[in-house]
Amino acid sequence: MKITELFKQGEFVVSAEVGPPKGINVDHLVEEAKTYLSGITAVNVTDNQSSVMRLGSLATCKVLKDAGLTPIYQLTCRDRNRIALQSDLLSAAMLGIENVLCLTGDHTKMGDHPQAKPVFDLDSVSLLHTIKLLEEGVDLGGNKLVGEPPKFAKGAVVSPCSDSVDAQLAKMERKVAAGAEYFQTQAVYEPEKFIQFMEKAKQFGVPVQLGIVIPKSAGMAKFMNDNVAGIHVPDEMLAELRADKEKTKAGITGIEIAARIIKECKPYCQGVHIMALGWESKVPALLELAGL
Amino acid sequence: MLITQLKSKETIVSLVSGKAFIINCQGCKEVSFPEKEAGELQKELVADGKVTGIITTDYICNPKNMMLRLQPYMAEIDAADTILVFSCGVGVQTVAEYFEDKKVCAACDTIELPGYQGVTPLQHDCDQCGECYLNLTGGICPITACSKSLVNGQCGGSKNGKCEVDPNMECGWERIYRRLEKLGRLDLMKCPTQVRNYATDDEVK
Ligand code: SF4
Ligand code: SF4
């Protein structure tokens, strides 16, 4: 199922994210996804997230699809040139994977193979453009495809709380022009900033899913503040998380914060995308608390 | 050695919205410059009354030298809407940085040939990508100023204006966005999707 159809029906679309393991055993991932994520619309599968080499996104998508979930195939431009990307897109369509999320990808220097060649032959915008061409039955080289062309729901990402939010909006507009049909955002901890962003982004007329990373601890929040682009956890929230230290409440505060952000932002967006980062088991509780 | 080749005539003509001041750089002997074609095209622009002045000089990649050479032409430069630069990518970037508020355009594409690469740039770098993007980026080279050489705008990795790869390096696309903002040319951010062409020889262009 294409998630764009649900947006069209006015549904508030909930998705979550899973990261394939660094190895070949996916039983645990599939079990967790079936147990905790089968109630939601779709599951993103990351593509060598943070430039750390792992099991492939496409293969994992197929396994999740066979398990009855709706996968969103994340595709970055870091590791493959235009020939490999297009070939993988055809493979995805052949396997019945209908949702893709196009990203430029982190630089190779950020991951566990800093010696690797960063490819970036295409970027998120030209990748979207390429998919649009494939859907019209031609490849980026101008050659005709044989038979029925692939069709995807084409997604992209945007960073609404970035300190360069105007540059991000300009890029978002370019992605829309290139064919992006829905957006998932970087994690939001500042609802006012997100709402201001949505005021400007709504002119593009594409659905946006609010990005949520459950803040597991004050330490994690501080780490993100120092190291992760586009994320800023405000001081009051840090203090709240610090107060959570007593073991009894551990973790609950993070979920309360996440639920609060969702509730506050919900009237301004068309869905939510949860990046649980290992806390998949807490997703149902979060959704319940957020009233979803 | 570098080779610069002229952008298409239509492209160059379209770059000159009002009147242009033209800079030809023939500094490096190692740079092959399309002298004849450039001369013919410039004659046409002059005949159309589109040129406030022309200077043919050398080593505009050296900012001090460039300023010295351009000093006598300031009135002509002021009278022009566009500075049209016929040089390698480094030369255009040096001019664009100096005339921050002016539209500075590249009339050439810089193509790579093995071997010596002309004068060592002082601050700017050109990777001889073969299809110069400077006219879309306010004169800042996206190939060398962005760690991923992105040509369609900023990635999500910029934090506090710095690049995700190196917190000591300014994000190239942050710089490009700010420059375009200053120039009043943010419309260029809406240009069509750019796809790099790594086949810079003529047969596959
Ligand atoms: S875009 Fe950059 S690398 Fe390409 S020709 Fe222009 S200055 Fe050189
Ligand atoms: S942070 Fe800026 S300079 Fe660095 S790769 Fe991204 S767009 Fe390029």
GROMACS .gro file of C-alpha atoms and ligand atoms in nm, chain A residues 107, chain B residues 142 145-150 153-159 162-166 169-174, ligand 2:
model
   34
  107HIS     CA    1   2.903   1.157   0.473
  434PRO     CA    2   2.934   2.401  -0.469
  437ALA     CA    3   3.277   2.439  -0.089
  438CYS     CA    4   3.041   2.150   0.000
  439SER     CA    5   3.188   1.830   0.143
  440LYS     CA    6   2.947   1.623  -0.063
  441SER     CA    7   2.975   1.844  -0.374
  442LEU     CA    8   2.598   1.877  -0.372
  445GLY     CA    9   2.104   2.268  -0.203
  446GLN     CA   10   2.193   2.204   0.157
  447CYS     CA   11   2.188   1.857   0.311
  448GLY     CA   12   2.046   1.805   0.659
  449GLY     CA   13   2.389   1.791   0.819
  450SER     CA   14   2.466   2.157   0.872
  451LYS     CA   15   2.481   2.261   1.239
  454LYS     CA   16   2.911   2.441   0.995
  455CYS     CA   17   2.949   2.128   0.784
  456GLU     CA   18   2.866   1.787   0.934
  457VAL     CA   19   3.201   1.654   0.818
  458ASP     CA   20   3.417   1.924   0.973
  461MET     CA   21   3.441   2.432   0.796
  462GLU     CA   22   3.154   2.659   0.704
  463CYS     CA   23   2.871   2.476   0.529
  464GLY     CA   24   2.911   2.562   0.162
  465TRP     CA   25   2.537   2.570   0.101
  466GLU     CA   26   2.482   2.795   0.401
  499SF4     S1   27   2.668   2.037   0.575
  499SF4    FE1   28   2.676   2.184   0.404
  499SF4     S2   29   2.885   2.170   0.322
  499SF4    FE2   30   2.853   1.992   0.452
  499SF4     S3   31   2.787   1.832   0.310
  499SF4    FE3   32   2.599   1.929   0.391
  499SF4     S4   33   2.548   2.092   0.247
  499SF4    FE4   34   2.760   2.029   0.203
   0.00000   0.00000   0.00000
